[in-house]
Amino acid sequence: MAEANCVKPFTMKHFSRSGCTLKVPMSLFRENRERLVSRLQTNSEVSAEGTFVVLQGGEEVPFNDTDVNWPFRQESFFQWCFAVEEPGCYGALDLAAGTSILFVPRLPPEYAIWEGRLRTLEEFKERYEVDEAHYTDEIAPVLKEKRAHLLLTLSGKNSDSGLCAREAVFDGIAEFEVNNSILYPEICECRVIKSPEEIKVLRYVCKISSDAHKVVMRTMRPGMMEYQGESTFSHYVYHTGGCRHVSYTCICGSGHNSSILHYGHAGSPNDKVIEDGDICLFDMGGNYCGYAADITCTFPISGKFTEDQKLIYNAVLKARDAVIAAAKPGVAWTDMHLLANRVVLASLKEGGLLVGDVEDMIKAGLNEVFQPHGLGHLLGLDVHDVGGYLPNHPERSKEPGLRKLRTARILLAGMVLTIEPGCYFVDCLLDAALENPDQAKFLVAEELKRFRGFGGVRIEDDVLITETGVENLTDVPRTVEEIEKEMER
């Protein structure tokens, strides 16, 4: 514990928060840069000589018009390449030499009074294992000195948000030829396949997040507020795991709220009292060194499942188990989604809520009524990681269910994804299905009545695709029996 109490030298070549948290070596990010350079060197559109990748890091964002800033999180592509914790930086990669340059802001002397000692360029160079360090007001002169003529900048649309990546701009950039179309798909492809060192970080953040979910299960009681589950989770991942941030706004839905896919937003900030008999769907993930976990646990607040809760929970668990057993390199993610849909619909039929042929149900789009989201998504430096829909890969389907998928790719070893089947009872979707003759014929309306207000169940695991199948990075109670034992009171 002595290490946790001492001041860490700035020039340490790893990221960590204490002696008890994972040490992430800066070599991880050097290897990422090397992977990107190697990939670009094989691109026929690029001549390595005189070509440089230029990335712009994140900036501090003020809270409205005040002098207070939002907590800083590094821009994800910049994090992947440089892992720099400070805002306002730039980075460059020389494709011919394979070398890296970090550009940091030239700060005024008074910075030392408010923010701490000014670091030297040599310290930045050593800290982040780059070949050179300069100030951001020197970008153009440095690149000119190195005879740069073509700059590859980042510009591309994120297929989940629809927003575009931030393209680097700096004083003097007009003096160079700039190409903003080559880099984005190439760096995204690099991020899709995780390196062994990246996988170590993801294992760590998934373990810390799994442990936090177990603490939440053991802590929650009827009469508590949903946000107390969020608070318990956030405290654990930071206090024990060094995760200063969570990867997304925590979803802590109980009762009917568990059917709201992105509950917990500003208009519904996990502010309901959890009542005895409620099912709780808690979707939360820590973030460590920029890498995200994304885990959902569903459990009864009473600690014991009712028969109806068991029916829906086990339907989703069977779907999760079927996908984990079938997923491996060469398998289409769209097929995994439909597999999960078939298992859930078959279980609902067995439970008396549906009648008819499961394949006919899917043709009618009934799968999207009970699971109005995709099976899962790529995971990494973003919770919905980049690479879902890139050139030369399957495009987004227009079919019910499949159209909601965040990727339709063929699985490859080294991918990390979430597997998150669900089953929800959403009034507006049920009402529309009952009014649609193509779907209503499968619904047992009288049986479905008692599930109005039930909410929903989601089981979400973070998994690594291996050469032979799946490694589940998530470690939480999953069966009814395991959950009830974890919650014994």
Coordinates of C-alpha atoms in Angstrom, one line a residue:
M1 CA 0.0 0.0 0.0
A2 CA 3.0 2.3 0.3
E3 CA 3.0 2.9 -3.5
A4 CA -0.6 4.1 -3.3
N5 CA 0.3 6.8 -0.8
C6 CA 3.3 8.2 -2.6
V7 CA 3.4 10.8 -5.4
K8 CA 3.7 9.1 -8.7
P9 CA 6.4 10.4 -11.0
F10 CA 5.1 12.1 -14.1
T11 CA 7.5 10.2 -16.3
M12 CA 6.2 6.7 -15.3
K13 CA 5.6 4.7 -18.4
H14 CA 2.2 3.4 -17.5
F15 CA -1.3 4.5 -16.6
S16 CA -2.6 3.6 -13.2
R17 CA -4.6 5.1 -10.3
S18 CA -2.8 3.4 -7.4
G19 CA -0.7 0.4 -6.5
C20 CA -3.9 -1.7 -6.5
T21 CA -5.2 -0.8 -9.9
L22 CA -4.0 -2.1 -13.3
K23 CA -0.8 -0.7 -14.7
V24 CA -1.4 -0.1 -18.4
P25 CA 1.9 0.2 -20.2
M26 CA 2.4 3.1 -22.6
S27 CA 3.8 0.4 -24.9
L28 CA 0.2 -0.6 -25.6
F29 CA -0.4 2.7 -27.4
R30 CA 3.0 2.6 -29.1
E31 CA 2.0 -0.8 -30.5
N32 CA -1.4 0.7 -31.6
R33 CA 0.5 3.4 -33.5
E34 CA 2.7 0.8 -35.1
R35 CA -0.3 -1.2 -36.2
L36 CA -1.8 1.9 -37.8
V37 CA 1.4 2.8 -39.6
S38 CA 1.8 -0.7 -40.9
R39 CA -1.7 -0.8 -42.2
L40 CA -1.4 2.6 -43.9
Q41 CA 1.9 1.6 -45.5
T42 CA 0.1 -1.2 -47.4
N43 CA -2.6 1.2 -48.6
S44 CA -2.1 1.7 -52.4
E45 CA -3.5 5.2 -52.2
V46 CA -0.6 6.3 -49.9
S47 CA 3.0 6.9 -50.6
A48 CA 4.8 6.7 -47.2
E49 CA 7.5 9.2 -48.0
G50 CA 6.5 12.6 -46.8
T51 CA 3.1 11.4 -45.5
F52 CA 2.1 12.1 -41.9
V53 CA -1.0 11.2 -39.9
V54 CA -2.1 14.2 -37.8
L55 CA -4.6 13.8 -35.0
Q56 CA -6.1 16.4 -32.7
G57 CA -6.8 15.5 -29.1
G58 CA -9.8 16.6 -27.0
E59 CA -10.3 20.0 -25.6
E60 CA -11.6 21.0 -22.2
V61 CA -15.3 22.0 -22.5
P62 CA -16.7 24.8 -20.4
F63 CA -20.0 24.3 -18.6
N64 CA -22.1 26.8 -20.5
D65 CA -20.8 30.3 -20.0
T66 CA -19.0 29.6 -16.7
D67 CA -15.4 29.2 -15.8
V68 CA -16.1 25.6 -14.7
N69 CA -15.3 22.7 -17.1
W70 CA -16.9 19.4 -17.7
P71 CA -14.7 16.5 -16.5
F72 CA -12.2 15.9 -19.3
R73 CA -12.2 12.7 -21.3
Q74 CA -9.7 12.3 -24.1
E75 CA -10.9 12.0 -27.7
S76 CA -11.1 8.3 -28.4
F77 CA -8.9 8.1 -31.5
F78 CA -6.3 10.2 -29.8
Q79 CA -6.5 8.0 -26.7
W80 CA -6.0 4.9 -28.9
C81 CA -2.8 6.3 -30.4
F82 CA -1.3 8.3 -27.6
A83 CA -3.2 7.8 -24.2
V84 CA -2.4 11.4 -23.3
E85 CA -4.3 12.6 -20.2
E86 CA -3.9 16.3 -20.9
P87 CA -6.3 18.3 -23.1
G88 CA -5.3 20.5 -26.1
C89 CA -2.7 18.2 -27.6
Y90 CA -1.9 17.0 -31.2
G91 CA -0.1 14.0 -32.4
A92 CA 1.7 13.1 -35.7
L93 CA 2.9 9.8 -37.2
D94 CA 5.6 9.7 -39.9
L95 CA 4.6 6.9 -42.2
A96 CA 8.1 6.5 -43.8
A97 CA 10.1 6.5 -40.6
G98 CA 7.4 5.0 -38.3
T99 CA 8.1 7.7 -35.7
S100 CA 5.7 9.6 -33.5
I101 CA 5.5 13.2 -32.4
L102 CA 3.5 14.7 -29.6
F103 CA 2.6 18.3 -29.6
V104 CA 1.5 19.8 -26.2
P105 CA 0.2 23.3 -25.4
R106 CA 2.8 26.0 -24.4
L107 CA 1.4 27.0 -21.0
P108 CA 1.9 30.3 -19.2
P109 CA 4.0 30.5 -16.1
E110 CA 0.9 31.1 -13.9
Y111 CA -0.3 27.6 -14.8
A112 CA 2.0 26.3 -12.1
I113 CA 0.1 28.3 -9.4
W114 CA -3.4 26.9 -10.4
E115 CA -2.7 23.5 -12.0
G116 CA 0.7 22.4 -10.9
R117 CA 4.3 22.3 -12.1
L118 CA 4.9 22.9 -15.8
R119 CA 6.2 19.7 -17.4
T120 CA 9.2 19.8 -19.8
L121 CA 9.0 18.5 -23.4
E122 CA 11.5 15.8 -22.4
E123 CA 9.1 14.7 -19.6
F124 CA 6.2 14.4 -22.0
K125 CA 8.3 12.4 -24.4
E126 CA 9.3 10.0 -21.7
R127 CA 5.9 9.8 -20.1
Y128 CA 4.1 8.8 -23.3
E129 CA 6.9 6.9 -25.1
V130 CA 6.9 9.1 -28.2
D131 CA 9.9 9.8 -30.3
E132 CA 9.7 13.6 -30.2
A133 CA 7.7 16.2 -28.2
H134 CA 7.1 19.8 -29.3
Y135 CA 4.7 22.6 -28.6
T136 CA 1.4 23.0 -30.5
D137 CA 2.5 26.4 -31.9
E138 CA 5.3 24.5 -33.7
I139 CA 3.3 22.0 -35.6
A140 CA 3.7 23.5 -39.0
P141 CA 7.4 24.4 -38.7
V142 CA 8.2 20.9 -37.4
L143 CA 6.3 19.2 -40.2
K144 CA 7.9 21.4 -42.8
E145 CA 11.4 20.6 -41.4
K146 CA 10.5 16.9 -41.8
R147 CA 9.5 17.6 -45.4
A148 CA 5.9 16.6 -45.0
H149 CA 3.8 17.1 -48.1
L150 CA 0.6 15.0 -47.4
L151 CA -1.3 15.0 -44.1
L152 CA -3.9 12.3 -43.4
T153 CA -6.5 13.8 -41.1
L154 CA -9.5 12.2 -39.5
S155 CA -13.0 12.7 -41.0
G156 CA -15.8 10.1 -41.0
K157 CA -19.3 9.6 -39.7
N158 CA -19.9 7.4 -36.7
S159 CA -22.6 4.9 -37.7
D160 CA -24.2 4.9 -34.2
S161 CA -24.4 8.6 -33.5
G162 CA -24.4 10.0 -37.0
L163 CA -21.8 12.5 -35.8
C164 CA -18.5 13.1 -37.5
A165 CA -15.0 12.6 -36.0
R166 CA -13.1 15.8 -35.3
E167 CA -10.7 16.7 -38.1
A168 CA -7.4 18.2 -37.0
V169 CA -6.8 21.9 -37.8
F170 CA -3.9 24.0 -36.8
D171 CA -2.2 27.2 -37.8
G172 CA -0.4 26.6 -41.1
I173 CA -2.3 23.5 -42.2
A174 CA -3.2 25.2 -45.5
E175 CA 0.5 25.0 -46.5
F176 CA 0.2 21.2 -46.8
E177 CA -1.8 18.8 -49.0
V178 CA -4.5 17.3 -46.8
N179 CA -6.4 14.0 -47.4
N180 CA -9.3 13.4 -45.0
S181 CA -10.8 10.3 -46.6
I182 CA -8.1 7.6 -46.2
L183 CA -7.4 7.6 -42.4
Y184 CA -10.9 7.1 -40.9
P185 CA -11.7 3.6 -42.2
E186 CA -8.1 2.4 -41.7
I187 CA -7.9 3.5 -38.0
C188 CA -11.4 2.1 -37.3
E189 CA -10.4 -1.3 -38.7
C190 CA -7.4 -1.2 -36.4
R191 CA -9.6 -0.5 -33.4
V192 CA -12.0 -3.3 -34.2
I193 CA -9.4 -6.0 -33.5
K194 CA -8.0 -5.7 -30.0
S195 CA -4.3 -6.3 -29.2
P196 CA -3.4 -8.7 -26.3
E197 CA -2.5 -5.6 -24.2
E198 CA -5.9 -4.0 -24.9
I199 CA -7.6 -7.2 -24.0
K200 CA -5.9 -7.1 -20.6
V201 CA -7.3 -3.7 -19.9
L202 CA -10.8 -4.8 -21.0
R203 CA -10.6 -7.8 -18.8
Y204 CA -9.7 -5.5 -15.9
V205 CA -12.5 -3.0 -16.4
C206 CA -15.0 -5.8 -16.9
K207 CA -13.9 -7.5 -13.7
I208 CA -14.2 -4.3 -11.7
S209 CA -17.6 -3.6 -13.2
S210 CA -18.8 -7.1 -12.6
D211 CA -17.8 -6.9 -8.9
A212 CA -19.6 -3.6 -8.7
H213 CA -22.8 -5.1 -10.1
K214 CA -22.6 -7.8 -7.4
V215 CA -22.3 -5.2 -4.7
V216 CA -25.3 -3.4 -6.1
M217 CA -27.3 -6.7 -6.1
R218 CA -26.5 -7.3 -2.4
T219 CA -27.1 -3.7 -1.4
M220 CA -30.5 -2.8 -3.0
R221 CA -33.7 -3.2 -1.0
P222 CA -37.4 -2.3 -1.6
G223 CA -38.0 1.4 -0.7
M224 CA -34.6 2.5 -2.0
M225 CA -34.2 4.9 -4.9
E226 CA -33.0 3.8 -8.3
Y227 CA -30.2 6.3 -8.2
Q228 CA -28.8 4.7 -5.1
G229 CA -27.9 1.7 -7.2
E230 CA -26.2 4.1 -9.6
S231 CA -24.3 5.7 -6.7
T232 CA -23.2 2.4 -5.3
F233 CA -21.9 1.2 -8.6
S234 CA -20.0 4.5 -9.4
H235 CA -18.5 4.5 -5.9
Y236 CA -17.2 1.0 -6.2
V237 CA -15.6 1.2 -9.7
Y238 CA -13.8 4.5 -8.7
H239 CA -13.0 3.7 -5.1
T240 CA -11.8 0.1 -5.7
G241 CA -11.0 0.1 -9.4
G242 CA -9.7 3.5 -10.1
C243 CA -12.4 4.2 -12.7
R244 CA -12.9 8.0 -12.6
H245 CA -15.5 7.8 -15.2
V246 CA -18.4 5.4 -16.1
S247 CA -18.7 4.7 -19.8
Y248 CA -22.2 6.0 -20.3
T249 CA -25.1 7.3 -18.2
C250 CA -26.1 4.5 -15.8
I251 CA -29.5 2.9 -16.5
C252 CA -31.2 1.8 -13.2
G253 CA -34.8 1.0 -14.2
S254 CA -37.2 -0.7 -11.9
G255 CA -40.7 -1.9 -12.6
H256 CA -42.1 -0.4 -15.8
N257 CA -38.9 1.7 -16.1
S258 CA -36.9 -1.5 -16.9
S259 CA -38.6 -1.6 -20.3
I260 CA -37.2 1.9 -21.2
L261 CA -34.1 1.1 -23.2
H262 CA -32.1 4.2 -22.3
Y263 CA -33.7 5.1 -19.0
G264 CA -31.7 7.3 -16.6
H265 CA -31.5 10.3 -18.9
A266 CA -31.9 13.9 -17.7
G267 CA -35.7 13.7 -17.9
S268 CA -35.9 10.4 -15.9
P269 CA -32.7 10.4 -13.8
N270 CA -33.1 7.1 -12.0
D271 CA -35.5 8.8 -9.6
K272 CA -38.2 6.2 -8.9
V273 CA -38.7 4.5 -5.6
I274 CA -38.1 0.8 -6.1
E275 CA -41.2 -1.1 -4.9
D276 CA -41.4 -4.6 -3.5
G277 CA -42.1 -7.0 -6.4
D278 CA -40.3 -4.8 -9.0
I279 CA -37.8 -6.3 -11.4
C280 CA -34.6 -4.2 -11.7
L281 CA -32.7 -3.8 -14.9
F282 CA -29.3 -2.1 -14.1
D283 CA -27.1 -1.4 -17.1
M284 CA -23.8 0.1 -16.0
G285 CA -20.1 -0.1 -16.9
G286 CA -16.9 1.5 -15.6
N287 CA -14.2 3.1 -17.7
Y288 CA -10.5 2.6 -17.2
C289 CA -7.8 4.2 -19.2
G290 CA -10.4 5.1 -21.8
Y291 CA -11.6 1.4 -22.2
A292 CA -15.3 0.7 -21.5
A293 CA -17.3 -2.1 -19.9
D294 CA -21.0 -2.4 -20.6
I295 CA -22.8 -4.9 -18.3
T296 CA -26.5 -5.4 -17.6
C297 CA -27.9 -7.4 -14.7
T298 CA -31.6 -8.0 -14.1
F299 CA -32.8 -9.1 -10.7
P300 CA -35.9 -9.0 -8.5
I301 CA -35.7 -6.4 -5.8
S302 CA -37.2 -8.9 -3.3
G303 CA -34.4 -11.3 -3.8
K304 CA -36.7 -14.0 -5.1
F305 CA -38.1 -14.4 -8.6
T306 CA -41.9 -14.7 -9.1
E307 CA -43.0 -17.4 -11.7
D308 CA -43.7 -14.7 -14.3
Q309 CA -40.3 -13.1 -13.7
K310 CA -38.6 -16.5 -14.0
L311 CA -40.4 -17.1 -17.3
I312 CA -39.1 -14.0 -18.9
Y313 CA -35.7 -14.1 -17.3
N314 CA -35.0 -17.7 -18.4
A315 CA -36.2 -16.9 -21.9
V316 CA -33.5 -14.2 -22.2
L317 CA -30.9 -16.4 -20.4
K318 CA -31.5 -19.2 -22.9
A319 CA -31.0 -16.7 -25.8
R320 CA -27.7 -15.5 -24.2
D321 CA -26.5 -19.1 -23.7
A322 CA -27.4 -20.0 -27.3
V323 CA -25.4 -17.1 -28.7
I324 CA -22.4 -17.7 -26.5
A325 CA -22.4 -21.3 -27.7
A326 CA -22.6 -20.4 -31.4
A327 CA -20.5 -17.3 -31.7
K328 CA -17.1 -17.8 -33.3
P329 CA -14.9 -16.5 -36.1
G330 CA -16.7 -16.7 -39.5
V331 CA -20.2 -16.4 -38.0
A332 CA -22.4 -13.5 -39.1
W333 CA -23.6 -11.2 -36.3
T334 CA -27.0 -10.9 -38.0
D335 CA -27.4 -14.7 -37.6
M336 CA -26.6 -14.4 -33.9
H337 CA -29.3 -11.7 -33.5
L338 CA -31.9 -13.9 -35.2
L339 CA -30.8 -16.9 -33.1
A340 CA -31.5 -14.9 -29.9
N341 CA -34.8 -13.8 -31.3
R342 CA -35.9 -17.3 -32.1
V343 CA -35.0 -18.6 -28.6
V344 CA -36.9 -15.8 -26.9
L345 CA -40.0 -16.2 -29.0
A346 CA -40.0 -20.0 -28.6
S347 CA -39.9 -19.5 -24.8
L348 CA -42.7 -17.0 -24.9
K349 CA -44.7 -19.5 -26.9
E350 CA -43.9 -22.3 -24.4
G351 CA -45.0 -20.0 -21.6
G352 CA -48.4 -19.4 -23.3
L353 CA -48.0 -15.8 -24.4
L354 CA -47.7 -16.6 -28.1
V355 CA -49.0 -19.1 -30.5
G356 CA -48.0 -20.1 -34.0
D357 CA -44.8 -20.8 -35.9
V358 CA -41.7 -18.9 -34.7
E359 CA -40.3 -18.4 -38.2
D360 CA -43.6 -16.9 -39.2
M361 CA -43.4 -14.6 -36.2
I362 CA -40.0 -13.3 -37.3
K363 CA -41.3 -12.8 -40.9
A364 CA -44.1 -10.6 -39.4
G365 CA -41.5 -8.6 -37.4
L366 CA -42.7 -9.8 -34.0
N367 CA -39.1 -10.2 -32.9
E368 CA -38.7 -6.4 -32.9
V369 CA -41.9 -6.0 -30.7
F370 CA -40.3 -7.9 -27.8
Q371 CA -36.7 -6.9 -28.4
P372 CA -36.6 -3.4 -30.1
H373 CA -32.8 -3.2 -30.1
G374 CA -29.9 -5.1 -31.6
L375 CA -28.2 -8.1 -30.0
G376 CA -25.1 -6.1 -29.1
H377 CA -22.3 -4.0 -30.4
L378 CA -18.5 -3.6 -30.7
L379 CA -16.8 -2.5 -27.4
G380 CA -13.5 -0.8 -26.8
L381 CA -12.6 2.8 -26.3
D382 CA -16.2 3.7 -26.8
V383 CA -19.1 1.8 -25.4
H384 CA -20.5 1.6 -28.9
D385 CA -17.1 1.2 -30.5
V386 CA -16.3 2.3 -34.1
G387 CA -16.2 -0.1 -37.0
G388 CA -19.8 -1.3 -37.1
Y389 CA -20.5 -0.3 -40.7
L390 CA -17.4 0.4 -42.7
P391 CA -16.6 0.0 -46.5
N392 CA -16.3 -3.6 -47.7
H393 CA -18.4 -5.0 -44.9
P394 CA -22.1 -5.9 -44.7
E395 CA -24.5 -2.9 -44.8
R396 CA -27.3 -2.3 -42.4
S397 CA -30.3 -4.5 -43.0
K398 CA -33.8 -3.1 -43.5
E399 CA -35.5 -6.1 -41.9
P400 CA -37.2 -5.9 -38.5
G401 CA -34.8 -6.4 -35.7
L402 CA -31.8 -6.5 -37.9
R403 CA -32.2 -2.9 -38.8
K404 CA -31.5 -2.0 -35.2
L405 CA -28.1 -3.8 -35.1
R406 CA -25.0 -1.6 -34.6
T407 CA -23.0 -3.9 -36.8
A408 CA -23.7 -6.7 -39.3
R409 CA -20.1 -7.8 -39.5
I410 CA -18.7 -11.3 -39.8
L411 CA -17.1 -12.2 -36.5
L412 CA -13.3 -12.2 -36.3
A413 CA -10.9 -13.3 -33.5
G414 CA -9.9 -10.3 -31.4
M415 CA -13.2 -8.5 -31.6
V416 CA -14.8 -7.6 -28.3
L417 CA -18.6 -7.3 -28.4
T418 CA -21.6 -7.2 -26.0
I419 CA -24.1 -10.0 -26.1
E420 CA -27.3 -8.5 -24.8
P421 CA -30.6 -10.2 -25.7
G422 CA -33.7 -8.8 -24.0
C423 CA -37.4 -9.1 -23.7
Y424 CA -39.6 -6.1 -22.9
F425 CA -43.3 -5.3 -22.5
V426 CA -43.6 -1.8 -24.0
D427 CA -47.2 -0.6 -24.1
C428 CA -47.0 1.3 -27.4
L429 CA -45.3 -1.6 -29.2
L430 CA -47.8 -4.1 -27.8
D431 CA -50.7 -1.9 -28.8
A432 CA -49.4 -1.5 -32.3
A433 CA -48.9 -5.3 -32.6
L434 CA -52.4 -6.0 -31.4
E435 CA -53.8 -3.7 -34.1
N436 CA -51.6 -5.3 -36.8
P437 CA -53.4 -8.4 -38.1
D438 CA -50.1 -9.9 -39.3
Q439 CA -48.7 -9.8 -35.7
A440 CA -51.9 -10.0 -33.6
K441 CA -52.6 -13.5 -34.7
F442 CA -49.5 -14.7 -32.7
L443 CA -50.4 -12.8 -29.5
V444 CA -52.4 -14.3 -26.6
A445 CA -53.9 -11.0 -25.5
E446 CA -55.4 -12.2 -22.3
E447 CA -52.1 -13.7 -21.1
L448 CA -50.2 -10.6 -22.1
K449 CA -52.4 -8.4 -20.0
R450 CA -50.7 -9.4 -16.8
F451 CA -47.3 -8.3 -18.2
R452 CA -48.5 -4.7 -18.7
G453 CA -46.2 -2.7 -16.4
F454 CA -43.9 -5.7 -15.9
G455 CA -41.0 -3.9 -17.5
G456 CA -38.3 -5.9 -19.2
V457 CA -35.3 -8.2 -18.8
R458 CA -31.9 -7.7 -20.4
I459 CA -28.8 -9.8 -19.9
E460 CA -25.6 -8.2 -21.2
D461 CA -22.2 -9.8 -21.2
D462 CA -18.9 -8.4 -22.7
V463 CA -17.2 -11.1 -24.7
L464 CA -14.0 -11.6 -26.6
I465 CA -14.1 -13.6 -29.9
T466 CA -11.3 -16.1 -29.7
E467 CA -10.0 -18.5 -32.4
T468 CA -12.4 -21.1 -31.4
G469 CA -15.4 -19.3 -29.8
V470 CA -16.1 -16.9 -27.0
E471 CA -14.3 -15.8 -23.8
N472 CA -16.8 -14.2 -21.5
L473 CA -15.2 -11.2 -19.7
T474 CA -18.2 -10.7 -17.5
D475 CA -18.4 -12.5 -14.1
V476 CA -21.8 -12.0 -12.4
P477 CA -24.5 -14.3 -11.2
R478 CA -26.7 -15.3 -14.2
T479 CA -29.0 -18.2 -13.4
V480 CA -32.1 -17.6 -11.2
E481 CA -30.5 -19.7 -8.5
E482 CA -27.2 -17.8 -8.6
I483 CA -28.9 -14.5 -8.4
E484 CA -31.1 -15.5 -5.5
K485 CA -28.1 -16.9 -3.6
E486 CA -26.2 -13.7 -4.2
M487 CA -29.1 -11.7 -2.8
E488 CA -29.8 -13.9 0.2
R489 CA -30.9 -11.8 3.2

